[in-house]
mmCIF file of N, CA and C in Angstrom:
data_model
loop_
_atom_site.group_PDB
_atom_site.id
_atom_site.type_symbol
_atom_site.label_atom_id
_atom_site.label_comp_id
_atom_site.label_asym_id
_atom_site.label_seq_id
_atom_site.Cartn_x
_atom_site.Cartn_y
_atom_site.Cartn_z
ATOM 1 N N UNK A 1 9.526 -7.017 18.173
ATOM 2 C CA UNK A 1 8.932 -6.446 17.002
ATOM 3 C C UNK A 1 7.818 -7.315 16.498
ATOM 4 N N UNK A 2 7.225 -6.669 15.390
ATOM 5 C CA UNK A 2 5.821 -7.759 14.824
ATOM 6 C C UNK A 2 6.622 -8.617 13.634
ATOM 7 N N UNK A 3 6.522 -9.487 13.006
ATOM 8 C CA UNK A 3 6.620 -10.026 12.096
ATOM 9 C C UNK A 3 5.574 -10.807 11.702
ATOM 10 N N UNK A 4 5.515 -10.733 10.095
ATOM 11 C CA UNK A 4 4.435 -11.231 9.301
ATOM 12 C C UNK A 4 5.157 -11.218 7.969
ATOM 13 N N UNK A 5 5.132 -12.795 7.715
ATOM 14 C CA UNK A 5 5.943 -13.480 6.964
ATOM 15 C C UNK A 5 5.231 -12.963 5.386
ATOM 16 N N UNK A 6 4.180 -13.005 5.793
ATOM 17 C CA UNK A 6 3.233 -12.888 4.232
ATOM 18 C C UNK A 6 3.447 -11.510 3.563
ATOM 19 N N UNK A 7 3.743 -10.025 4.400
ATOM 20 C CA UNK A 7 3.621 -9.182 3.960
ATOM 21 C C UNK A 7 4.518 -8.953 2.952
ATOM 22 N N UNK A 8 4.051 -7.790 2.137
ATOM 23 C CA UNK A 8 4.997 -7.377 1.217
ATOM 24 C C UNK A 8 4.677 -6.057 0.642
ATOM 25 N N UNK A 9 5.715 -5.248 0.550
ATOM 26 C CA UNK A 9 5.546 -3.662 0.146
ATOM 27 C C UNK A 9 6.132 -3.302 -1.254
ATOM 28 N N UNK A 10 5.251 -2.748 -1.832
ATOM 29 C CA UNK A 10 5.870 -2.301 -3.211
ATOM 30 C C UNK A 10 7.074 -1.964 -2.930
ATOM 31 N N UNK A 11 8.372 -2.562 -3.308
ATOM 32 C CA UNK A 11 9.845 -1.619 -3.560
ATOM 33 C C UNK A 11 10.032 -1.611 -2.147
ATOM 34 N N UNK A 12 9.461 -1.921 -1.507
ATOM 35 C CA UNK A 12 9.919 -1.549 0.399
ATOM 36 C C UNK A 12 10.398 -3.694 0.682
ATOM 37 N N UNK A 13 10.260 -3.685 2.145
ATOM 38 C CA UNK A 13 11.482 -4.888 2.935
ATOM 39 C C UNK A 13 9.825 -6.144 2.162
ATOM 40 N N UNK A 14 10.038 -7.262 2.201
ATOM 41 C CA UNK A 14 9.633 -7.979 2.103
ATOM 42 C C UNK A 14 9.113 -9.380 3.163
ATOM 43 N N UNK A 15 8.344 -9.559 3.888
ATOM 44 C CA UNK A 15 8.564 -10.086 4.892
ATOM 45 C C UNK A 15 9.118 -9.470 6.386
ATOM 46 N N UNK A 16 9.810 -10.017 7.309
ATOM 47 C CA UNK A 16 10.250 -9.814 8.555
ATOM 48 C C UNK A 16 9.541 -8.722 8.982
ATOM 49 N N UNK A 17 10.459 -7.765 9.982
ATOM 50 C CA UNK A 17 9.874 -6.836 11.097
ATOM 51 C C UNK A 17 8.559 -6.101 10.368
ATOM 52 N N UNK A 18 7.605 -5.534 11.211
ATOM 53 C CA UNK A 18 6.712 -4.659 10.755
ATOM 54 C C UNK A 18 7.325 -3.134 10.975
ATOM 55 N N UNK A 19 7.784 -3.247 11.920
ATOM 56 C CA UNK A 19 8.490 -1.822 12.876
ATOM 57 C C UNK A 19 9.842 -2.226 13.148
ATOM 58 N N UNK A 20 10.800 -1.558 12.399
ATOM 59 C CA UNK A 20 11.915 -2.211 12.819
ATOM 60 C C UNK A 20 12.734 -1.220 14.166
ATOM 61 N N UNK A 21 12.433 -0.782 14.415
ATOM 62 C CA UNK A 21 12.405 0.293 15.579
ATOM 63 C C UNK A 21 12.708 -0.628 17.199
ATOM 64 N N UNK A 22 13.514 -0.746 17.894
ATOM 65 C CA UNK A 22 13.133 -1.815 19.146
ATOM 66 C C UNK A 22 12.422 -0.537 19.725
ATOM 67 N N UNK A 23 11.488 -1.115 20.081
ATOM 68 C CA UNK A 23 10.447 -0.604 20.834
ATOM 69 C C UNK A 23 10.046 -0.891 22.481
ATOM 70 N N UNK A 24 10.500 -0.462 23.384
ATOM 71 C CA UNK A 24 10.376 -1.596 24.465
ATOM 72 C C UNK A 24 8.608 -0.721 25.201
ATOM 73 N N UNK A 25 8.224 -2.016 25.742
ATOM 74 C CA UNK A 25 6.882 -1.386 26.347
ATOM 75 C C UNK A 25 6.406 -1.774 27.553
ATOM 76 N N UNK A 26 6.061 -1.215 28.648
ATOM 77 C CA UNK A 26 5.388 -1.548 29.897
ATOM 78 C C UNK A 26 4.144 -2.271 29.773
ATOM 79 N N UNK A 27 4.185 -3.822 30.545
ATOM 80 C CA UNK A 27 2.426 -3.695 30.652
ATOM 81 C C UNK A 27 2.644 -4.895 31.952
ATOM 82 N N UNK A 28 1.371 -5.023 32.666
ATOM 83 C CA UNK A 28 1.414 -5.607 33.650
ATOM 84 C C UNK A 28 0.623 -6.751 33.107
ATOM 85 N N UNK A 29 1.290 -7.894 33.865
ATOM 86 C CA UNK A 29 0.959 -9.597 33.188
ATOM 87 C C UNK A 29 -0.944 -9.615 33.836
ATOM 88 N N UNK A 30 -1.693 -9.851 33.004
ATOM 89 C CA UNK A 30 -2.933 -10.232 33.699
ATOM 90 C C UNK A 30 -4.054 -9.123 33.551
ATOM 91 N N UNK A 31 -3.425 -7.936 33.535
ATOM 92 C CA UNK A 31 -4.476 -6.542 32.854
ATOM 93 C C UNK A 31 -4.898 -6.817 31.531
ATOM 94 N N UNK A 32 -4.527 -7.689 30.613
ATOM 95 C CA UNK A 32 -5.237 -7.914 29.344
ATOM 96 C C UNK A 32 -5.503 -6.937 28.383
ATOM 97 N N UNK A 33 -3.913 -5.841 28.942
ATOM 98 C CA UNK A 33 -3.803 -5.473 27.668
ATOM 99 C C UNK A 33 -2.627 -5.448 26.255
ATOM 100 N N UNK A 34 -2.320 -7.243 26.270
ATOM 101 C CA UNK A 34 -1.244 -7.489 25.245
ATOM 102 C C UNK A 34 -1.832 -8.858 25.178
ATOM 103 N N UNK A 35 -2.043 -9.396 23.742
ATOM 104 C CA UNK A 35 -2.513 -10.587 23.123
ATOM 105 C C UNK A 35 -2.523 -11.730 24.506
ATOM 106 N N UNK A 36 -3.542 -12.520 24.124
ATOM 107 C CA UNK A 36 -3.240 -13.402 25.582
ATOM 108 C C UNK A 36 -2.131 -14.265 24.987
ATOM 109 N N UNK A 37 -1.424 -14.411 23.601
ATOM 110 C CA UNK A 37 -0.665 -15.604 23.223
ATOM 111 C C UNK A 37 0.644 -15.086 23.871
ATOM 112 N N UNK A 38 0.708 -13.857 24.227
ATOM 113 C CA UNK A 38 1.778 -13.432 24.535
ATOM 114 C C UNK A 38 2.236 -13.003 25.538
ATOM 115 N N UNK A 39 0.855 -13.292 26.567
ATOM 116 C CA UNK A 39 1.112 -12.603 28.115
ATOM 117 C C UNK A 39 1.047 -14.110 28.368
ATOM 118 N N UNK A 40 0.752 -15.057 28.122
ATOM 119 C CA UNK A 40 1.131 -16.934 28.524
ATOM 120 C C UNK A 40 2.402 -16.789 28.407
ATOM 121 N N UNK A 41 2.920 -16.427 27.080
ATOM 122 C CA UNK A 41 4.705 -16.918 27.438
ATOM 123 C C UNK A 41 5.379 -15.813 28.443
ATOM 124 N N UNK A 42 4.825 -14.298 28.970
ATOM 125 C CA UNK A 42 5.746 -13.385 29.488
ATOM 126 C C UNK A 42 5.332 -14.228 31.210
ATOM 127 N N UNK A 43 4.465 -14.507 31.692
ATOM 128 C CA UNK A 43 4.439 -15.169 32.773
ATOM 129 C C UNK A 43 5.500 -15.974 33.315
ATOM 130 N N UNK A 44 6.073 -16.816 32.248
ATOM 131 C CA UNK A 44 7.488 -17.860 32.632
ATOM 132 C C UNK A 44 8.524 -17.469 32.402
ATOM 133 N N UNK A 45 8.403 -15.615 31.827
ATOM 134 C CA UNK A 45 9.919 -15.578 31.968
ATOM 135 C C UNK A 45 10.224 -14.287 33.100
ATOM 136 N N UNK A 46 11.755 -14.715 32.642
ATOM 137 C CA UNK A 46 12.477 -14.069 34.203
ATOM 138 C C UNK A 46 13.565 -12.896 33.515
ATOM 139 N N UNK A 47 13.706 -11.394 34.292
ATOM 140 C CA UNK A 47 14.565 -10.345 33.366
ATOM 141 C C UNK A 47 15.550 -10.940 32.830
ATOM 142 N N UNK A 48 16.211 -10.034 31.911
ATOM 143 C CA UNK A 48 17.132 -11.317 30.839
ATOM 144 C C UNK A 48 16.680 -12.156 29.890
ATOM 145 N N UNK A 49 15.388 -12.705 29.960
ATOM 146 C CA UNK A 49 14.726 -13.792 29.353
ATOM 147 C C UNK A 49 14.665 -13.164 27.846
ATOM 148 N N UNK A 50 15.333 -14.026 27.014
ATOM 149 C CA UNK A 50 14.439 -13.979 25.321
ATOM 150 C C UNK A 50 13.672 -14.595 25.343
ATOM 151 N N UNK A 51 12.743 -14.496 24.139
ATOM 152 C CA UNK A 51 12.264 -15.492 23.717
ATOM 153 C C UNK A 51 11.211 -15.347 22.341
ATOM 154 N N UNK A 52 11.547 -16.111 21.559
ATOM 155 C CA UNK A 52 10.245 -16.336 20.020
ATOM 156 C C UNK A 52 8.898 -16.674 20.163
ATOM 157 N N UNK A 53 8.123 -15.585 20.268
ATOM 158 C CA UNK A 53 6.409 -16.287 21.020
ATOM 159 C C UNK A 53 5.884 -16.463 19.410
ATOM 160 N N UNK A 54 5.321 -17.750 19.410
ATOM 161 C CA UNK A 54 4.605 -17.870 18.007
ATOM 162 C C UNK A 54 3.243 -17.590 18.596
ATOM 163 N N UNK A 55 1.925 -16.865 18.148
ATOM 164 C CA UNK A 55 0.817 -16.693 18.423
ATOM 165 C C UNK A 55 -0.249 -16.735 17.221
ATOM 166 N N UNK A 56 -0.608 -18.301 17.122
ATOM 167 C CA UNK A 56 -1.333 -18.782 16.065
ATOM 168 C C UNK A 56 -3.287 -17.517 15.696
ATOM 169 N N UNK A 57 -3.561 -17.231 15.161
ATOM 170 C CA UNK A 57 -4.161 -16.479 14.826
ATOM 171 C C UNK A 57 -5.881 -17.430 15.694
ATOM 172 N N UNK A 58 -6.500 -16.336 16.372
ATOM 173 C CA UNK A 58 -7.523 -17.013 16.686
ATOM 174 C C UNK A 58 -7.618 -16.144 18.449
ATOM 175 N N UNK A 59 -8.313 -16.613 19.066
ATOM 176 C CA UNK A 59 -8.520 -16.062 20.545
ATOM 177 C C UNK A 59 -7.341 -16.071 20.953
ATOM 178 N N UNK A 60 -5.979 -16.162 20.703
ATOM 179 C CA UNK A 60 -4.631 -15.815 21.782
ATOM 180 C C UNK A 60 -3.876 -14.943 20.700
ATOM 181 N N UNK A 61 -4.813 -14.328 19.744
ATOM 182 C CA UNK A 61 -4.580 -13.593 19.125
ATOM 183 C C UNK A 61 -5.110 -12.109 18.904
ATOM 184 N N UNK A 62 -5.146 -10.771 18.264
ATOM 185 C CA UNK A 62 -5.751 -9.569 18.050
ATOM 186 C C UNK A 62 -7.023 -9.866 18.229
ATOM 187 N N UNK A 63 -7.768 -9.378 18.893
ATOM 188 C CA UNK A 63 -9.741 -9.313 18.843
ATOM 189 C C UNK A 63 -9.819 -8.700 17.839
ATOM 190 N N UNK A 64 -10.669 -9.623 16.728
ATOM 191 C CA UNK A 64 -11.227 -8.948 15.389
ATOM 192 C C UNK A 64 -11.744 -7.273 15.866
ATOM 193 N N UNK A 65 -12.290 -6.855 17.496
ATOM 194 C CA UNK A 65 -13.203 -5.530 17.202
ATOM 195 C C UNK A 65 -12.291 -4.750 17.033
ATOM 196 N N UNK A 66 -10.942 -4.901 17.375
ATOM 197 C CA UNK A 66 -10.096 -3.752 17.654
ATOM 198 C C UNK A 66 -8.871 -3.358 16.729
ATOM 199 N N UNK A 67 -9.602 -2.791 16.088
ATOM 200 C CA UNK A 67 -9.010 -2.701 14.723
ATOM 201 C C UNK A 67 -7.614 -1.476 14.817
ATOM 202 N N UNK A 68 -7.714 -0.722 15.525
ATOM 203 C CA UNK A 68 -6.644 0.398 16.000
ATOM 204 C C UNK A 68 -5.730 -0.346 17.008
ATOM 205 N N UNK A 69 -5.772 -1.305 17.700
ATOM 206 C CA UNK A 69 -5.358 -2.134 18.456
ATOM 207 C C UNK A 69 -4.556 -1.033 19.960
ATOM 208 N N UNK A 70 -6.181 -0.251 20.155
ATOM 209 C CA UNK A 70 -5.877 0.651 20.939
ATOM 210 C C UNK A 70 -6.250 -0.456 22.346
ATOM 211 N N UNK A 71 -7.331 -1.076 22.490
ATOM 212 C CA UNK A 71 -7.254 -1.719 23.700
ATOM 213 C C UNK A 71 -6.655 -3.350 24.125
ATOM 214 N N UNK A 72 -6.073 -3.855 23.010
ATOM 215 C CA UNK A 72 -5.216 -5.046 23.497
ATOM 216 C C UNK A 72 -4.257 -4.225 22.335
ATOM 217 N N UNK A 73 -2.146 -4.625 22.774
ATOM 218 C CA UNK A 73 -1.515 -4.754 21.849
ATOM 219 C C UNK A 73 -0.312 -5.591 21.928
ATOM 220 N N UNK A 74 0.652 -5.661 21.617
ATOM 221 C CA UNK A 74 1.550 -4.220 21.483
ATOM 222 C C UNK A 74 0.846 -3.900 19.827
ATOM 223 N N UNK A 75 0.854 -2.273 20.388
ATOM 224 C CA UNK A 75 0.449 -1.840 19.044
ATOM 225 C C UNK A 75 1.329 -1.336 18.230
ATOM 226 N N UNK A 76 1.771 -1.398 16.881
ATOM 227 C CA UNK A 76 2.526 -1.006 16.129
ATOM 228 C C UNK A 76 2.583 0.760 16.138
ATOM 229 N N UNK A 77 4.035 0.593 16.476
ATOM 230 C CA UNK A 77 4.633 2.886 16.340
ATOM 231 C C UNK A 77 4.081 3.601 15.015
ATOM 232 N N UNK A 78 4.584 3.016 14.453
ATOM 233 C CA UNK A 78 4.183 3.437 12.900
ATOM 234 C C UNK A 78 2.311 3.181 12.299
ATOM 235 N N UNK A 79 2.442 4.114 11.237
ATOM 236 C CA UNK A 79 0.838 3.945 10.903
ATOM 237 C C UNK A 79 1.204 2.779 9.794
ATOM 238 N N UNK A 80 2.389 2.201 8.799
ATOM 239 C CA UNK A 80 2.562 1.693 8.332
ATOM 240 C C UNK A 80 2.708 0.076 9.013
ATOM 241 N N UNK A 81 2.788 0.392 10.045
ATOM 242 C CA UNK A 81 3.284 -0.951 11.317
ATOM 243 C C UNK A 81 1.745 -1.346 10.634
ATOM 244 N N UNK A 82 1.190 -0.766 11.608
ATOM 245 C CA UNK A 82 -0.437 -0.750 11.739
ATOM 246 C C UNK A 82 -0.999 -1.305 10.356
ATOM 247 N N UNK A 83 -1.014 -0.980 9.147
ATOM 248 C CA UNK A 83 -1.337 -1.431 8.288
ATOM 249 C C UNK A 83 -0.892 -2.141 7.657
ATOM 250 N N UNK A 84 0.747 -2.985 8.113
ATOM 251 C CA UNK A 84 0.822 -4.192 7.566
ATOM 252 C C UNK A 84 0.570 -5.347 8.503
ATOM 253 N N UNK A 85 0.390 -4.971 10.064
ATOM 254 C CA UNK A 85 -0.736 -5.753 11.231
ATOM 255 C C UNK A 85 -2.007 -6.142 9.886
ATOM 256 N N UNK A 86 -2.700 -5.052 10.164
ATOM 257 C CA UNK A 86 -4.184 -5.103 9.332
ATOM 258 C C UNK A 86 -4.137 -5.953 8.486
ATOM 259 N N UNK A 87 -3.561 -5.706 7.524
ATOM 260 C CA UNK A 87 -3.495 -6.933 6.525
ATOM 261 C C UNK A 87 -3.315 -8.149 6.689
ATOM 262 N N UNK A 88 -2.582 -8.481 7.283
ATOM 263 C CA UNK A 88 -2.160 -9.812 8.141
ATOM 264 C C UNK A 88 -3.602 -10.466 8.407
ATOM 265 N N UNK A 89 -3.951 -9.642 9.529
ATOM 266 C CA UNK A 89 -4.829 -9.675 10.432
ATOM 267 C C UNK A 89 -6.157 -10.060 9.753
ATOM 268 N N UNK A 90 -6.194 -9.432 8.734
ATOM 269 C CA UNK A 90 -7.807 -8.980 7.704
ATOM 270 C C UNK A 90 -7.690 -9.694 6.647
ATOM 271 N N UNK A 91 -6.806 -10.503 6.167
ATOM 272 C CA UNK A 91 -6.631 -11.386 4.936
ATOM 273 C C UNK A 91 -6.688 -13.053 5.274
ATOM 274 N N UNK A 92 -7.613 -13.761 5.134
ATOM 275 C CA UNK A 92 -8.243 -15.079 5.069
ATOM 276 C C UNK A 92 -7.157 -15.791 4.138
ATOM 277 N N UNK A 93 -6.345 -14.876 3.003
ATOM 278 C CA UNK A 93 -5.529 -15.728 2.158
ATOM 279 C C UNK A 93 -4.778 -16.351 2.507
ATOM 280 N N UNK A 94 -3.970 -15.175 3.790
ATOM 281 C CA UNK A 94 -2.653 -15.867 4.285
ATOM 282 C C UNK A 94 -2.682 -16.194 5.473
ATOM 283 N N UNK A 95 -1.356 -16.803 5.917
ATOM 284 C CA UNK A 95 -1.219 -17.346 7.255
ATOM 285 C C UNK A 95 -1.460 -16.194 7.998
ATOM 286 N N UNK A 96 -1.931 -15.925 9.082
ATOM 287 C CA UNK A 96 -2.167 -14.806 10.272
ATOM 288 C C UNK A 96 -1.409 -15.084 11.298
ATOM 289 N N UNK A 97 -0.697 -16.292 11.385
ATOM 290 C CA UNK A 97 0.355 -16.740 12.277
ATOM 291 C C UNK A 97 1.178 -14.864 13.057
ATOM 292 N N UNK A 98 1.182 -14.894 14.386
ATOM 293 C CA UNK A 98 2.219 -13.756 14.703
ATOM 294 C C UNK A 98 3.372 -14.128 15.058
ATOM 295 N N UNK A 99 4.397 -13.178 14.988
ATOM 296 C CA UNK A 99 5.923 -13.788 15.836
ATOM 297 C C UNK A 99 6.450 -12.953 16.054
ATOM 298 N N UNK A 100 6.472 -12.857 17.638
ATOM 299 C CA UNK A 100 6.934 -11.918 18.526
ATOM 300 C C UNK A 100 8.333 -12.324 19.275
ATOM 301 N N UNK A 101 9.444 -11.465 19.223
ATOM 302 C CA UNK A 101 10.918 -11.507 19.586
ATOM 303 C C UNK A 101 10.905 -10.753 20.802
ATOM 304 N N UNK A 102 10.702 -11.263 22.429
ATOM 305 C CA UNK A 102 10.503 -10.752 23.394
ATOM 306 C C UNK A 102 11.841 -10.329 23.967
ATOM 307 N N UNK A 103 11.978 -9.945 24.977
ATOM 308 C CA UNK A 103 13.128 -9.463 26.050
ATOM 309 C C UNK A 103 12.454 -9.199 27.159
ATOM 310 N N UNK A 104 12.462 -9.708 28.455
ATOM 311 C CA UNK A 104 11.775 -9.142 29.262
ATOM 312 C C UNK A 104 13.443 -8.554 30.213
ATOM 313 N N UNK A 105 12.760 -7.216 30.494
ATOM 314 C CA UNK A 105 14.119 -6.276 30.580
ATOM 315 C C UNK A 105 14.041 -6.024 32.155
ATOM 316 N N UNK A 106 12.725 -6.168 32.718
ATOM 317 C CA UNK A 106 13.014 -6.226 34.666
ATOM 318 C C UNK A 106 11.545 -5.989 34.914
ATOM 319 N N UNK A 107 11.225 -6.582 35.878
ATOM 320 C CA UNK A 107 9.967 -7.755 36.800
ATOM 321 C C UNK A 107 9.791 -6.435 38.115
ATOM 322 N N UNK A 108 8.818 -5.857 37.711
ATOM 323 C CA UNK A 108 8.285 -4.622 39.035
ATOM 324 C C UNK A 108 7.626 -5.738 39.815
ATOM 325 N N UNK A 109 7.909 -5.318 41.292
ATOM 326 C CA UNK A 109 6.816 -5.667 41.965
ATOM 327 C C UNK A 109 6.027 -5.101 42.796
ATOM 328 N N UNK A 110 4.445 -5.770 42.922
ATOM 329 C CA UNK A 110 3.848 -4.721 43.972
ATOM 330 C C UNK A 110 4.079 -4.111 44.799
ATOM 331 N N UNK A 111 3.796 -2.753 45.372
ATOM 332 C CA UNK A 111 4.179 -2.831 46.501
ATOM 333 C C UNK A 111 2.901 -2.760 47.770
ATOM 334 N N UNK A 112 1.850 -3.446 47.356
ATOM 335 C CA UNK A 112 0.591 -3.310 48.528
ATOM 336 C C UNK A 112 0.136 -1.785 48.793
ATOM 337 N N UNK A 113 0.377 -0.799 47.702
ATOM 338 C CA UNK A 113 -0.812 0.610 47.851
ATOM 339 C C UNK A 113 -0.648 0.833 46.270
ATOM 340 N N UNK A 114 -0.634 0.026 45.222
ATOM 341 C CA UNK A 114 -1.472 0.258 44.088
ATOM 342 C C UNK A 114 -0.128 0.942 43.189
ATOM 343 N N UNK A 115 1.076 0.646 43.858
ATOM 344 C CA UNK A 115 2.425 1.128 42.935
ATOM 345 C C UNK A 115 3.007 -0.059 42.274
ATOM 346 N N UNK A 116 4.494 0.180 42.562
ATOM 347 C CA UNK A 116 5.425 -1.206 42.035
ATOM 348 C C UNK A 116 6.400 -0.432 42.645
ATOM 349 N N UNK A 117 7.271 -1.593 43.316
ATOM 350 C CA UNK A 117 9.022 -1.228 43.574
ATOM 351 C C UNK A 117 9.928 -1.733 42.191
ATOM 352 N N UNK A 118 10.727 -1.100 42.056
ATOM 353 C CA UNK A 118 11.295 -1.054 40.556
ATOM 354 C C UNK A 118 12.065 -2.459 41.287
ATOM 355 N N UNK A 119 12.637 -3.317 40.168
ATOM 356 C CA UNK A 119 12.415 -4.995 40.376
ATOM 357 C C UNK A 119 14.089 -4.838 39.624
#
């Protein structure tokens, strides 16, 4: 999930998840399309693997252009996800620090004509 310590919603959760939804998502390590702070730590792990990726705000972080975070993500399910990303993201006040709670759930591998054998 996203977490962003700074946020806060009128009368809504304060802090933690953005999306509390587990969300699981496909992406292949090296296509560049999930934060680079976060495709460094999915490289060393192995299915089964947890792990707490901290991703300090800056180049291993969201590209300022991509504000829909349609071409790098994981992008938030919700439009509310999305706009407590934004804020995060768009506010100089607070920490922009990210923290991502991984699972890597099983490791496809190529199979030499542009597929994957399920891993």
């Amino acid at each position: 999930g996203y977490f962003g310590r700074p946020f806060e919603a009128k009368g809504g959760p304060q802090g933690g998840a953005f999306d509390k939804d587990l969300d699981y998502q496909r992406t292949i390590v090296g296509s560049g399309n999930v934060v680079k702070g976060l495709e460094c730590a999915l490289r060393s792990m192995k299915p089964g693997g947890v792990r707490q990726v901290v991703v300090p705000y800056g180049p291993l972080s969201y590209p300022p252009d991509d504000l829909e975070h349609n071409r790098v993500g994981p992008k938030p399910a919700t439009f509310s996800g999305q706009r407590a990303l934004n804020f995060v993201l768009e506010n100089p006040r607070v920490d922009r620090t990210l923290l991502f709670n991984v699972k890597v759930i099983r490791v496809d591998k190529k199979d030499g004509k542009g597929g994957f054998l399920r891993g």
